Amino acid sequence: AQGFIDHIVQRGETLEFLASKFGVSVQDIRDQNEDFDLDILYVGLPLQIPIPEVGDSPEEIERFIASISVTSSILNEANLLYNNGSYRKAAKLYTAVIKEHDSSDAYYLRGRCYLYQGKYKSAIKDLEMASNGNDLSYSLRSSCQTLLADAHEKRATAA
């Protein structure tokens, strides 16, 4: 049996982000969680993420799970910092997530931090990366476009 990892959906996580993070397809996640309507994820939703084929040795499986755990804890900490208004610190942690899992959702999250810090050029760059990425979740796409327009407007008036 392939097995699975129990995961609780955190703020900012989408199926596309989770698929990238765990190295599986969106359809793999949907298939593993047939009892849930996964068109809209919500914070606290318990999911079972299938473990991709990483090798048969316990060491390879352990390394894989450890890398995912580290990324999850970084994302959780970044979300807490963001919620507390510590945008600079949150942006640094989102950068660490981007280095591990180059996903549009992570660029969106970091772009928000830059926007709220008044770093409009960086916000525009990240929000454009998110908007142009094919893995940005549908639920964030509209918000991303709104924030991007806001960043362009604020940059123009600040100049």
PDB file of C-alpha atoms in Angstrom:
ATOM      1  CA  ALA A   1       0.000   0.000   0.000  1.00  0.00           C
ATOM      2  CA  GLN A   2       1.141   3.479  -0.832  1.00  0.00           C
ATOM      3  CA  GLY A   3      -0.025   5.043   2.441  1.00  0.00           C
ATOM      4  CA  PHE A   4      -1.012   8.582   3.282  1.00  0.00           C
ATOM      5  CA  ILE A   5      -0.170  11.503   5.525  1.00  0.00           C
ATOM      6  CA  ASP A   6      -2.845  13.112   7.705  1.00  0.00           C
ATOM      7  CA  HIS A   7      -2.897  16.847   7.038  1.00  0.00           C
ATOM      8  CA  ILE A   8      -5.036  19.679   8.402  1.00  0.00           C
ATOM      9  CA  VAL A   9      -5.609  22.488   5.896  1.00  0.00           C
ATOM     10  CA  GLN A  10      -3.994  25.771   6.962  1.00  0.00           C
ATOM     11  CA  ARG A  11      -4.728  29.322   5.870  1.00  0.00           C
ATOM     12  CA  GLY A  12      -3.528  29.973   2.337  1.00  0.00           C
ATOM     13  CA  GLU A  13      -3.307  26.311   1.360  1.00  0.00           C
ATOM     14  CA  THR A  14      -5.000  25.164  -1.821  1.00  0.00           C
ATOM     15  CA  LEU A  15      -5.184  21.809  -3.558  1.00  0.00           C
ATOM     16  CA  GLU A  16      -2.616  23.018  -6.065  1.00  0.00           C
ATOM     17  CA  PHE A  17      -0.254  24.136  -3.305  1.00  0.00           C
ATOM     18  CA  LEU A  18      -0.670  20.863  -1.394  1.00  0.00           C
ATOM     19  CA  ALA A  19      -0.112  18.808  -4.547  1.00  0.00           C
ATOM     20  CA  SER A  20       3.122  20.694  -5.224  1.00  0.00           C
ATOM     21  CA  LYS A  21       4.213  20.510  -1.594  1.00  0.00           C
ATOM     22  CA  PHE A  22       3.619  16.774  -1.261  1.00  0.00           C
ATOM     23  CA  GLY A  23       4.728  15.796  -4.765  1.00  0.00           C
ATOM     24  CA  VAL A  24       1.390  14.338  -5.865  1.00  0.00           C
ATOM     25  CA  SER A  25      -1.317  15.414  -8.303  1.00  0.00           C
ATOM     26  CA  VAL A  26      -4.461  17.325  -7.392  1.00  0.00           C
ATOM     27  CA  GLN A  27      -6.410  14.304  -8.642  1.00  0.00           C
ATOM     28  CA  ASP A  28      -4.461  12.018  -6.261  1.00  0.00           C
ATOM     29  CA  ILE A  29      -5.600  14.204  -3.340  1.00  0.00           C
ATOM     30  CA  ARG A  30      -9.188  14.266  -4.625  1.00  0.00           C
ATOM     31  CA  ASP A  31      -9.196  10.465  -5.038  1.00  0.00           C
ATOM     32  CA  GLN A  32      -7.849   9.933  -1.505  1.00  0.00           C
ATOM     33  CA  ASN A  33     -10.527  12.265  -0.038  1.00  0.00           C
ATOM     34  CA  GLU A  34     -13.642  11.273  -1.999  1.00  0.00           C
ATOM     35  CA  ASP A  35     -15.911  11.964   0.992  1.00  0.00           C
ATOM     36  CA  PHE A  36     -15.175  15.713   0.861  1.00  0.00           C
ATOM     37  CA  ASP A  37     -16.149  18.389  -1.647  1.00  0.00           C
ATOM     38  CA  LEU A  38     -12.689  19.759  -2.329  1.00  0.00           C
ATOM     39  CA  ASP A  39     -13.780  22.580  -4.623  1.00  0.00           C
ATOM     40  CA  ILE A  40     -13.489  24.914  -1.628  1.00  0.00           C
ATOM     41  CA  LEU A  41     -10.947  24.162   1.091  1.00  0.00           C
ATOM     42  CA  TYR A  42     -11.349  25.616   4.546  1.00  0.00           C
ATOM     43  CA  VAL A  43      -8.978  25.968   7.475  1.00  0.00           C
ATOM     44  CA  GLY A  44      -9.157  22.895   9.686  1.00  0.00           C
ATOM     45  CA  LEU A  45     -10.293  20.482   6.961  1.00  0.00           C
ATOM     46  CA  PRO A  46      -8.663  17.100   7.648  1.00  0.00           C
ATOM     47  CA  LEU A  47      -7.186  15.584   4.498  1.00  0.00           C
ATOM     48  CA  GLN A  48      -5.326  12.416   3.739  1.00  0.00           C
ATOM     49  CA  ILE A  49      -2.477  13.121   1.326  1.00  0.00           C
ATOM     50  CA  PRO A  50      -1.196  10.073  -0.551  1.00  0.00           C
ATOM     51  CA  ILE A  51       2.520   9.460  -0.167  1.00  0.00           C
ATOM     52  CA  PRO A  52       4.182   9.520  -3.589  1.00  0.00           C
ATOM     53  CA  GLU A  53       6.524   6.754  -4.621  1.00  0.00           C
ATOM     54  CA  VAL A  54       9.755   7.888  -2.953  1.00  0.00           C
ATOM     55  CA  GLY A  55      11.519   4.582  -2.607  1.00  0.00           C
ATOM     56  CA  ASP A  56      11.088   1.509  -0.516  1.00  0.00           C
ATOM     57  CA  SER A  57      13.573   2.151   2.247  1.00  0.00           C
ATOM     58  CA  PRO A  58      12.300   3.470   5.575  1.00  0.00           C
ATOM     59  CA  GLU A  59      15.056   6.118   5.450  1.00  0.00           C
ATOM     60  CA  GLU A  60      13.767   7.559   2.146  1.00  0.00           C
ATOM     61  CA  ILE A  61      10.206   7.659   3.421  1.00  0.00           C
ATOM     62  CA  GLU A  62      11.307   9.231   6.702  1.00  0.00           C
ATOM     63  CA  ARG A  63      13.331  11.925   4.867  1.00  0.00           C
ATOM     64  CA  PHE A  64      10.344  12.723   2.645  1.00  0.00           C
ATOM     65  CA  ILE A  65       7.935  13.070   5.582  1.00  0.00           C
ATOM     66  CA  ALA A  66      10.452  15.176   7.520  1.00  0.00           C
ATOM     67  CA  SER A  67      10.838  17.625   4.618  1.00  0.00           C
ATOM     68  CA  ILE A  68       7.066  18.024   4.382  1.00  0.00           C
ATOM     69  CA  SER A  69       6.746  18.545   8.139  1.00  0.00           C
ATOM     70  CA  VAL A  70       9.363  21.300   8.063  1.00  0.00           C
ATOM     71  CA  THR A  71       7.580  23.118   5.226  1.00  0.00           C
ATOM     72  CA  SER A  72       4.212  22.803   6.990  1.00  0.00           C
ATOM     73  CA  SER A  73       5.577  24.237  10.211  1.00  0.00           C
ATOM     74  CA  ILE A  74       7.235  27.126   8.329  1.00  0.00           C
ATOM     75  CA  LEU A  75       3.963  27.891   6.542  1.00  0.00           C
ATOM     76  CA  ASN A  76       2.022  27.728   9.813  1.00  0.00           C
ATOM     77  CA  GLU A  77       4.489  30.098  11.498  1.00  0.00           C
ATOM     78  CA  ALA A  78       4.377  32.485   8.520  1.00  0.00           C
ATOM     79  CA  ASN A  79       0.567  32.537   8.659  1.00  0.00           C
ATOM     80  CA  LEU A  80       0.639  33.324  12.389  1.00  0.00           C
ATOM     81  CA  LEU A  81       3.106  36.156  11.839  1.00  0.00           C
ATOM     82  CA  TYR A  82       0.989  37.516   8.997  1.00  0.00           C
ATOM     83  CA  ASN A  83      -2.156  37.394  11.147  1.00  0.00           C
ATOM     84  CA  ASN A  84      -0.298  39.322  13.871  1.00  0.00           C
ATOM     85  CA  GLY A  85       0.820  42.008  11.425  1.00  0.00           C
ATOM     86  CA  SER A  86       4.489  40.919  11.360  1.00  0.00           C
ATOM     87  CA  TYR A  87       4.633  41.157   7.572  1.00  0.00           C
ATOM     88  CA  ARG A  88       8.441  41.399   7.262  1.00  0.00           C
ATOM     89  CA  LYS A  89       9.015  38.223   9.271  1.00  0.00           C
ATOM     90  CA  ALA A  90       6.172  36.425   7.502  1.00  0.00           C
ATOM     91  CA  ALA A  91       7.626  37.382   4.090  1.00  0.00           C
ATOM     92  CA  LYS A  92      10.960  35.821   5.060  1.00  0.00           C
ATOM     93  CA  LEU A  93       9.248  32.562   5.956  1.00  0.00           C
ATOM     94  CA  TYR A  94       7.161  32.579   2.768  1.00  0.00           C
ATOM     95  CA  THR A  95      10.464  32.965   0.917  1.00  0.00           C
ATOM     96  CA  ALA A  96      11.667  29.753   2.579  1.00  0.00           C
ATOM     97  CA  VAL A  97       8.474  28.002   1.445  1.00  0.00           C
ATOM     98  CA  ILE A  98       8.996  29.287  -2.122  1.00  0.00           C
ATOM     99  CA  LYS A  99      12.530  27.876  -2.139  1.00  0.00           C
ATOM    100  CA  GLU A 100      11.159  24.436  -1.219  1.00  0.00           C
ATOM    101  CA  HIS A 101       7.959  24.520  -3.284  1.00  0.00           C
ATOM    102  CA  ASP A 102       7.880  27.098  -6.068  1.00  0.00           C
ATOM    103  CA  SER A 103       4.121  27.643  -6.045  1.00  0.00           C
ATOM    104  CA  SER A 104       1.923  30.528  -7.139  1.00  0.00           C
ATOM    105  CA  ASP A 105       0.063  30.446  -3.834  1.00  0.00           C
ATOM    106  CA  ALA A 106       3.291  31.070  -1.898  1.00  0.00           C
ATOM    107  CA  TYR A 107       4.127  34.025  -4.181  1.00  0.00           C
ATOM    108  CA  TYR A 108       0.624  35.367  -3.546  1.00  0.00           C
ATOM    109  CA  LEU A 109       1.096  35.114   0.227  1.00  0.00           C
ATOM    110  CA  ARG A 110       4.506  36.821   0.124  1.00  0.00           C
ATOM    111  CA  GLY A 111       3.176  39.473  -2.267  1.00  0.00           C
ATOM    112  CA  ARG A 112       0.481  40.368   0.269  1.00  0.00           C
ATOM    113  CA  CYS A 113       3.163  40.840   2.907  1.00  0.00           C
ATOM    114  CA  TYR A 114       5.162  43.142   0.633  1.00  0.00           C
ATOM    115  CA  LEU A 115       2.055  45.162  -0.219  1.00  0.00           C
ATOM    116  CA  TYR A 116       1.219  45.750   3.444  1.00  0.00           C
ATOM    117  CA  GLN A 117       4.845  46.775   4.105  1.00  0.00           C
ATOM    118  CA  GLY A 118       4.663  49.387   1.345  1.00  0.00           C
ATOM    119  CA  LYS A 119       7.147  47.461  -0.842  1.00  0.00           C
ATOM    120  CA  TYR A 120       5.050  47.932  -3.947  1.00  0.00           C
ATOM    121  CA  LYS A 121       7.641  46.914  -6.541  1.00  0.00           C
ATOM    122  CA  SER A 122       8.269  43.589  -4.759  1.00  0.00           C
ATOM    123  CA  ALA A 123       4.532  43.106  -4.219  1.00  0.00           C
ATOM    124  CA  ILE A 124       3.853  43.634  -7.921  1.00  0.00           C
ATOM    125  CA  LYS A 125       6.599  41.177  -8.883  1.00  0.00           C
ATOM    126  CA  ASP A 126       5.260  38.441  -6.574  1.00  0.00           C
ATOM    127  CA  LEU A 127       1.599  39.027  -7.381  1.00  0.00           C
ATOM    128  CA  GLU A 128       2.388  38.905 -11.110  1.00  0.00           C
ATOM    129  CA  MET A 129       4.296  35.634 -10.553  1.00  0.00           C
ATOM    130  CA  ALA A 130       1.249  34.285  -8.722  1.00  0.00           C
ATOM    131  CA  SER A 131      -1.229  35.558 -11.281  1.00  0.00           C
ATOM    132  CA  ASN A 132       0.745  34.182 -14.230  1.00  0.00           C
ATOM    133  CA  GLY A 133       1.322  30.811 -12.588  1.00  0.00           C
ATOM    134  CA  ASN A 134      -0.865  27.966 -13.737  1.00  0.00           C
ATOM    135  CA  ASP A 135      -1.120  26.553 -10.207  1.00  0.00           C
ATOM    136  CA  LEU A 136      -2.742  29.545  -8.477  1.00  0.00           C
ATOM    137  CA  SER A 137      -5.960  28.326  -6.963  1.00  0.00           C
ATOM    138  CA  TYR A 138      -9.204  29.637  -8.377  1.00  0.00           C
ATOM    139  CA  SER A 139     -10.220  31.006  -4.981  1.00  0.00           C
ATOM    140  CA  LEU A 140      -7.096  33.214  -4.804  1.00  0.00           C
ATOM    141  CA  ARG A 141      -7.021  34.351  -8.454  1.00  0.00           C
ATOM    142  CA  SER A 142      -9.622  37.123  -8.018  1.00  0.00           C
ATOM    143  CA  SER A 143      -8.021  38.359  -4.799  1.00  0.00           C
ATOM    144  CA  CYS A 144      -4.624  38.321  -6.487  1.00  0.00           C
ATOM    145  CA  GLN A 145      -5.886  40.519  -9.341  1.00  0.00           C
ATOM    146  CA  THR A 146      -7.406  42.976  -6.860  1.00  0.00           C
ATOM    147  CA  LEU A 147      -4.200  43.186  -4.814  1.00  0.00           C
ATOM    148  CA  LEU A 148      -2.109  43.559  -7.955  1.00  0.00           C
ATOM    149  CA  ALA A 149      -4.219  46.517  -9.136  1.00  0.00           C
ATOM    150  CA  ASP A 150      -3.958  48.023  -5.647  1.00  0.00           C
ATOM    151  CA  ALA A 151      -0.159  47.625  -5.645  1.00  0.00           C
ATOM    152  CA  HIS A 152       0.136  49.287  -9.085  1.00  0.00           C
ATOM    153  CA  GLU A 153      -2.058  52.186  -7.934  1.00  0.00           C
ATOM    154  CA  LYS A 154      -0.152  52.702  -4.676  1.00  0.00           C
ATOM    155  CA  ARG A 155       3.198  52.518  -6.470  1.00  0.00           C
ATOM    156  CA  ALA A 156       2.054  55.144  -8.982  1.00  0.00           C
ATOM    157  CA  THR A 157       0.835  57.547  -6.277  1.00  0.00           C
ATOM    158  CA  ALA A 158       3.975  56.980  -4.170  1.00  0.00           C
ATOM    159  CA  ALA A 159       6.241  57.946  -7.069  1.00  0.00           C
TER     160      ALA A 159
END
